[in-house]
Structures are given as structure tokens and as C-alpha cells.
mmCIF file of C-alpha atoms in Angstrom:
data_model
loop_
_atom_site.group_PDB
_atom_site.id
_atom_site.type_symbol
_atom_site.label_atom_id
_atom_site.label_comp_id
_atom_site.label_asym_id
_atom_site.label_seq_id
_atom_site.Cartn_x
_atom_site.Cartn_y
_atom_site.Cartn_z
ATOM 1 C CA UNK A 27 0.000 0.000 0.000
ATOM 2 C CA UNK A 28 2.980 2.585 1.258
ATOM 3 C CA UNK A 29 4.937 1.988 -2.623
ATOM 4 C CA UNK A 30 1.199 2.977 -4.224
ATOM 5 C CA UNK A 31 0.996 6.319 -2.287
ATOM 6 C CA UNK A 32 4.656 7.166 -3.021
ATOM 7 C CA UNK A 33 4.053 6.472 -7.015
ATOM 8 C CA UNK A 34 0.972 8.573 -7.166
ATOM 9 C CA UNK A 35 2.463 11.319 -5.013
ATOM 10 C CA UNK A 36 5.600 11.009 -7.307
ATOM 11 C CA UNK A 37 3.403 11.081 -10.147
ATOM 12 C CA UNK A 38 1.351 14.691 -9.157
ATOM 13 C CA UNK A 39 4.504 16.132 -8.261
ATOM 14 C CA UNK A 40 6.057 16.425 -11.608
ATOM 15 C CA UNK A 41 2.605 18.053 -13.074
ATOM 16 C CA UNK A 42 2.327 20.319 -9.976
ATOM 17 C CA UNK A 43 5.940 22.242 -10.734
ATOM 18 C CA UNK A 44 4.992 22.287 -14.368
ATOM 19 C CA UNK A 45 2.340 23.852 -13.745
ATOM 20 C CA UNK A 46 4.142 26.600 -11.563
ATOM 21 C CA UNK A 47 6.895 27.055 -13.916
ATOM 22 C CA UNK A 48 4.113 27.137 -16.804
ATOM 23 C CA UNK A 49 2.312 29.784 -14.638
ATOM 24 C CA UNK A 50 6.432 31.378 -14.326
ATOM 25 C CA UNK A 51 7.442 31.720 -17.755
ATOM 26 C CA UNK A 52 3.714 33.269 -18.866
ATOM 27 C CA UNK A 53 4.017 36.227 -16.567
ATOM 28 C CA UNK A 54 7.846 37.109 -17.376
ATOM 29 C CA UNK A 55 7.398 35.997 -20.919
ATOM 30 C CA UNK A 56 4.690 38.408 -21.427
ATOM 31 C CA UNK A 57 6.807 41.178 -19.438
ATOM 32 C CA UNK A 58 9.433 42.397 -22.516
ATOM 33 C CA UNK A 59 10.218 45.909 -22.674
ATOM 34 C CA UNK A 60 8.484 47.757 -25.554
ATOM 35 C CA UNK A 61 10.407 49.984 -28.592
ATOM 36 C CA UNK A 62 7.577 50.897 -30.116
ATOM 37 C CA UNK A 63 8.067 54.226 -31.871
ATOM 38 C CA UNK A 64 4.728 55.505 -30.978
ATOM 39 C CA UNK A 65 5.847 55.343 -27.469
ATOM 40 C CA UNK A 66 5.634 59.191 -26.328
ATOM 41 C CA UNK A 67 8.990 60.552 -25.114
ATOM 42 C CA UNK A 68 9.659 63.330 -22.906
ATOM 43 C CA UNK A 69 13.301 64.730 -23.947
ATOM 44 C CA UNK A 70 14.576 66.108 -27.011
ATOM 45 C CA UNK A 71 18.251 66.233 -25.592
ATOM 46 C CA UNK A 72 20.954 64.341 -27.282
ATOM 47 C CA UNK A 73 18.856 63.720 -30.227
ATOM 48 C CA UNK A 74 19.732 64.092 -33.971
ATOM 49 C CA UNK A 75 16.725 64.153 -36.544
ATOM 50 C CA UNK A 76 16.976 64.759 -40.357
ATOM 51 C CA UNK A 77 13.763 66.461 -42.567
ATOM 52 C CA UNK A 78 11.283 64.142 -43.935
ATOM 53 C CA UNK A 79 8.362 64.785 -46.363
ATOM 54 C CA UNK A 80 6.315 62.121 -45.051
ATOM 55 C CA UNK A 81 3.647 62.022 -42.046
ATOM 56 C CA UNK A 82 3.243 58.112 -40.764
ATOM 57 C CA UNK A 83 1.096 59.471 -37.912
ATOM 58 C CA UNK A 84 -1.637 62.104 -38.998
ATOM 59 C CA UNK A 85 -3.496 61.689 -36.409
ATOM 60 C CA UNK A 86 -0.859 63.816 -34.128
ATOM 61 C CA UNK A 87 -2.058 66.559 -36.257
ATOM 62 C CA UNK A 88 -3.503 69.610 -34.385
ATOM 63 C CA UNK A 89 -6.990 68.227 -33.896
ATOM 64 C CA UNK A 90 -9.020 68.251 -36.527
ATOM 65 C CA UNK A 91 -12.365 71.028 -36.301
ATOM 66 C CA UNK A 92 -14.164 72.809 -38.902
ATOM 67 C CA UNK A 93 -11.687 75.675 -40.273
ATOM 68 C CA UNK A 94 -8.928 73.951 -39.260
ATOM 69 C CA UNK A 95 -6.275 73.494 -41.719
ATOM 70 C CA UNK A 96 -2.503 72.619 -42.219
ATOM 71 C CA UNK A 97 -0.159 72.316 -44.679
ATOM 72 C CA UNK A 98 3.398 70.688 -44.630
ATOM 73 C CA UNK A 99 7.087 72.403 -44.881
ATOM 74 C CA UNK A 100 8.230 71.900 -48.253
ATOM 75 C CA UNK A 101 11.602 71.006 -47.401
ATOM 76 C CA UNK A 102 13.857 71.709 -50.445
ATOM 77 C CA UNK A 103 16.133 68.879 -51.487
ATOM 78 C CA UNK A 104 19.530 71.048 -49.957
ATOM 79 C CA UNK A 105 17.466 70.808 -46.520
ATOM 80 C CA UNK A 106 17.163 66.630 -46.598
ATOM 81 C CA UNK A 107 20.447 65.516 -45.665
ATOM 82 C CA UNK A 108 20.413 68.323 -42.597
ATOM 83 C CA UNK A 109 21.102 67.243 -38.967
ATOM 84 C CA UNK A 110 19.117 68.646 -36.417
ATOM 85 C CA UNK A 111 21.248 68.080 -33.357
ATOM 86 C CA UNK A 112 19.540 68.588 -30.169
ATOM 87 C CA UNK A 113 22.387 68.868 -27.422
ATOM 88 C CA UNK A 114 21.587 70.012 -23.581
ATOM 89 C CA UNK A 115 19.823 72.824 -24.596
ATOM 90 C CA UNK A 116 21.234 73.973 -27.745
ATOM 91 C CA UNK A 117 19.975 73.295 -31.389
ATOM 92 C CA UNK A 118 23.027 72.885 -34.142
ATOM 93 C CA UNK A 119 21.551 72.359 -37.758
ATOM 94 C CA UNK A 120 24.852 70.700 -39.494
ATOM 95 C CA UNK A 121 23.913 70.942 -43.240
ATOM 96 C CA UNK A 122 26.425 68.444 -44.230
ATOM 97 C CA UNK A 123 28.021 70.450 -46.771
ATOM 98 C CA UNK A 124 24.989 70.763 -48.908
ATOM 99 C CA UNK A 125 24.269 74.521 -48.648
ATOM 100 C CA UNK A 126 20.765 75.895 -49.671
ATOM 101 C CA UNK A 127 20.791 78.971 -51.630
ATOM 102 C CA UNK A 128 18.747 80.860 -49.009
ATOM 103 C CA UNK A 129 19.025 79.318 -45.798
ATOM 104 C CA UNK A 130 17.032 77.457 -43.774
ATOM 105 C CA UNK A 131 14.188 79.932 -44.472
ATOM 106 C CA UNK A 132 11.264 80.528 -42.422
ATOM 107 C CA UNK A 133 11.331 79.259 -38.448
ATOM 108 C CA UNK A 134 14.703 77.089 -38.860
ATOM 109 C CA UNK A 135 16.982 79.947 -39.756
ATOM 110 C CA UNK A 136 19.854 79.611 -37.207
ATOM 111 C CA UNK A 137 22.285 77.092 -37.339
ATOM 112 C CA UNK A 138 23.203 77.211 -33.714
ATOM 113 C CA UNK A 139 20.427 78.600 -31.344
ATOM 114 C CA UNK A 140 19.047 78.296 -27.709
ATOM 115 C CA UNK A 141 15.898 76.304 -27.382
ATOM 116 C CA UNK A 142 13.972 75.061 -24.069
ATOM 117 C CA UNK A 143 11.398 72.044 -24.546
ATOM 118 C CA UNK A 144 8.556 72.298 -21.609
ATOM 119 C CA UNK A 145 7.606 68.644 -21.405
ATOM 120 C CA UNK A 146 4.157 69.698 -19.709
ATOM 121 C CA UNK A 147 2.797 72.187 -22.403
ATOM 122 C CA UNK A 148 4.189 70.398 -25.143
ATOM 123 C CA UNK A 149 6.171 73.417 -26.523
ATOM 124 C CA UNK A 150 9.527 74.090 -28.048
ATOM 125 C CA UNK A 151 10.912 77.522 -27.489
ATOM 126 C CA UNK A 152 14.233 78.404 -30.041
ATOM 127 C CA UNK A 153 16.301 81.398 -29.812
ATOM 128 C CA UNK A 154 16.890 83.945 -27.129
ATOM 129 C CA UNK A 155 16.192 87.405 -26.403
ATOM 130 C CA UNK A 156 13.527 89.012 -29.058
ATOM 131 C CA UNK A 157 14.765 86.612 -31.732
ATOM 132 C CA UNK A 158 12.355 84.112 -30.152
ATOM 133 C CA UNK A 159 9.989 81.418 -31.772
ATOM 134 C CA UNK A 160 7.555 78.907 -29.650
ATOM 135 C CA UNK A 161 6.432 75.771 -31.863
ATOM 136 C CA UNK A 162 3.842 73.422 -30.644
ATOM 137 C CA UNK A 163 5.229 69.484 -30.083
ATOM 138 C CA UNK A 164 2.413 67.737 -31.895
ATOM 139 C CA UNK A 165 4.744 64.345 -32.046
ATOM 140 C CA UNK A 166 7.735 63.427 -30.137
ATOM 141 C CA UNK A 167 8.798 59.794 -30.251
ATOM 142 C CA UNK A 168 11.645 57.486 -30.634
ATOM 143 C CA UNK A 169 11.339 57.747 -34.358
ATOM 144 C CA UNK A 170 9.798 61.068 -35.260
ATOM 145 C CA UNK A 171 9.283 64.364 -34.922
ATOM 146 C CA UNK A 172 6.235 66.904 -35.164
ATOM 147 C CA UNK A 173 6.562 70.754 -34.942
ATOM 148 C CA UNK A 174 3.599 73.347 -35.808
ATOM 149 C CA UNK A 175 3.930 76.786 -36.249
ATOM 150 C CA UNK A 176 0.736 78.577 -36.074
ATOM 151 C CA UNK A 177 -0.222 80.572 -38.944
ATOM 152 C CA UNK A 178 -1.801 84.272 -39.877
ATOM 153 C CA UNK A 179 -5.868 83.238 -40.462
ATOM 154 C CA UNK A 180 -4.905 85.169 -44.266
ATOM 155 C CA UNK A 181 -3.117 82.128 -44.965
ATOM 156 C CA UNK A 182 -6.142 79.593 -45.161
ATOM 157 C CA UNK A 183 -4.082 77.734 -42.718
ATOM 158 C CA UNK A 184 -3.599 77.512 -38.820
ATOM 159 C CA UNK A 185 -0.509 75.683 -38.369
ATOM 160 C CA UNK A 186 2.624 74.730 -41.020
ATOM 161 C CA UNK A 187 3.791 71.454 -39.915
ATOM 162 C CA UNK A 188 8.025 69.963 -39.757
ATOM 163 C CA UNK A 189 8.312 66.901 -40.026
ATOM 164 C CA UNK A 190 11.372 64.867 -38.874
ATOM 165 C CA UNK A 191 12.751 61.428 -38.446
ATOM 166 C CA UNK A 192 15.615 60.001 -36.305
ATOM 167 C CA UNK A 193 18.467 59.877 -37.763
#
């Protein structure tokens, strides 16, 4: 009778710790850190980003509402191999030795400026003193980049939009 006991108790051990380490692996299998790109960050510092013509996420447009309207930077083909370089708080726009007959034109006209990113209002202040500029963050994540700049009401748009990837 005692070698019947000790079989089936040898027997329901085996399934028991399978089933714990079964149990085991599902919770800290399922617990892999993310890298999705749509993952939100917080910190534009030590980031490099290059122009782009293309918006994979149009829904971080500013929201959408009657009269609302945006257009897109044309970024000329000089500006596409430019690195945005986002130190501490300084912005450096390297342009790689492809120089555009005009500049950077428009809101991006300094290669090396001041700029403060306030995390909680979701804007990005460049320059200093009364050469100042305040763009809106519409998209910030590990792979791309949304700035608006509102616009006059004369334009038939409210906001021009920059578009940038990670370089």
C-alpha cells in the first residue's frame, strides 16, 4: 500500500511544478520591454533628426475642427540631408556640406540657437532674447518628430507642420 501512495504522489509532483513554472514563464514571458516608436517621449536632448516629407502618424495633427487646416514644410532637397542636433539645450543644424541657396528659411533659420522644450505644455521655445519662436510638439517619439507653427488666419491655414525622423 505505502509503494502505491509514493508512485501517485511522485506522479502529481512532476505536473504540480509544471504547472508553476508554466504559470512562471507566462508572466515574465509576457513582461518584454516595448520599442515601439509611438511610445511618447519626454526629452529632445541628445537627439539628432533629419527632414522628412512624409507624415506616418496624422493623427498627431492639431486636432481636426471645422476651419482647421494645415499644410506641410516643403523642405527643399539642400534641406534633406540636414542634422538637427539637439544637445543640452542647444539646437546645431549641421547641413552636411549641402548649402541651400537661401538658408534654412522661415522658423529654422539659425544654425546654432538656444531652445527650451517644456515637457508639460508640449512646446519648443528656439532662440533667445527678441529673436524668439515657440512651436507646438504635436509628435515626439523614438522615431519622429512633429513641430507646428501657427499661422496668420490670411493664410487659409492655422498651423505649417516639420516633419522629422531620427536619424
Amino acid at each position: 500500500m505505502r509503494s502505491k501512495m509514493i508512485s501517485q504522489h511522485n506522479f502529481k509532483m512532476p505536473f504540480k511544478y509544471i504547472a508553476y513554472l508554466s504559470i512562471a514563464a507566462l508572466l515574465f514571458g509576457g513582461c518584454t520591454k516595448d520599442d515601439n516608436e509611438d511610445t511618447p517621449e519626454d526629452d529632445l536632448s541628445n537627439t539628432t533628426w533629419i527632414a522628412t516629407m512624409t507624415d506616418d502618424n496624422p493623427g498627431t495633427n492639431p486636432p481636426a475642427a471645422p476651419g482647421i487646416n494645415v499644410i506641410y514644410y516643403p523642405w527643399r532637397d539642400c534641406h534633406m540631408d540636414d542634422s538637427f542636433i539637439f544637445l543640452k539645450d542647444r539646437l546645431t543644424i549641421n547641413d552636411n556640406g549641402t548649402l541651400c541657396e537661401n538658408g534654412i528659411d522661415l522658423v529654422l533659420n539659425t544654425k546654432n540657437q538656444n531652445y527650451f522644450y517644456d515637457v508639460a505644455t508640449k512646446k519648443l521655445t528656439l532662440g533667445s532674447g527678441n529673436e524668439i519662436v515657440v512651436l507646438d510638439v504635436f509628435e515626439l517619439t523614438k522615431n519622429s518628430l512633429k513641430l507646428g507653427v501657427p499661422l496668420s488666419p490670411s493664410t487659409n491655414y492655422n498651423y505649417m507642420l516639420f516633419l522629422f525622423k531620427r536619424k
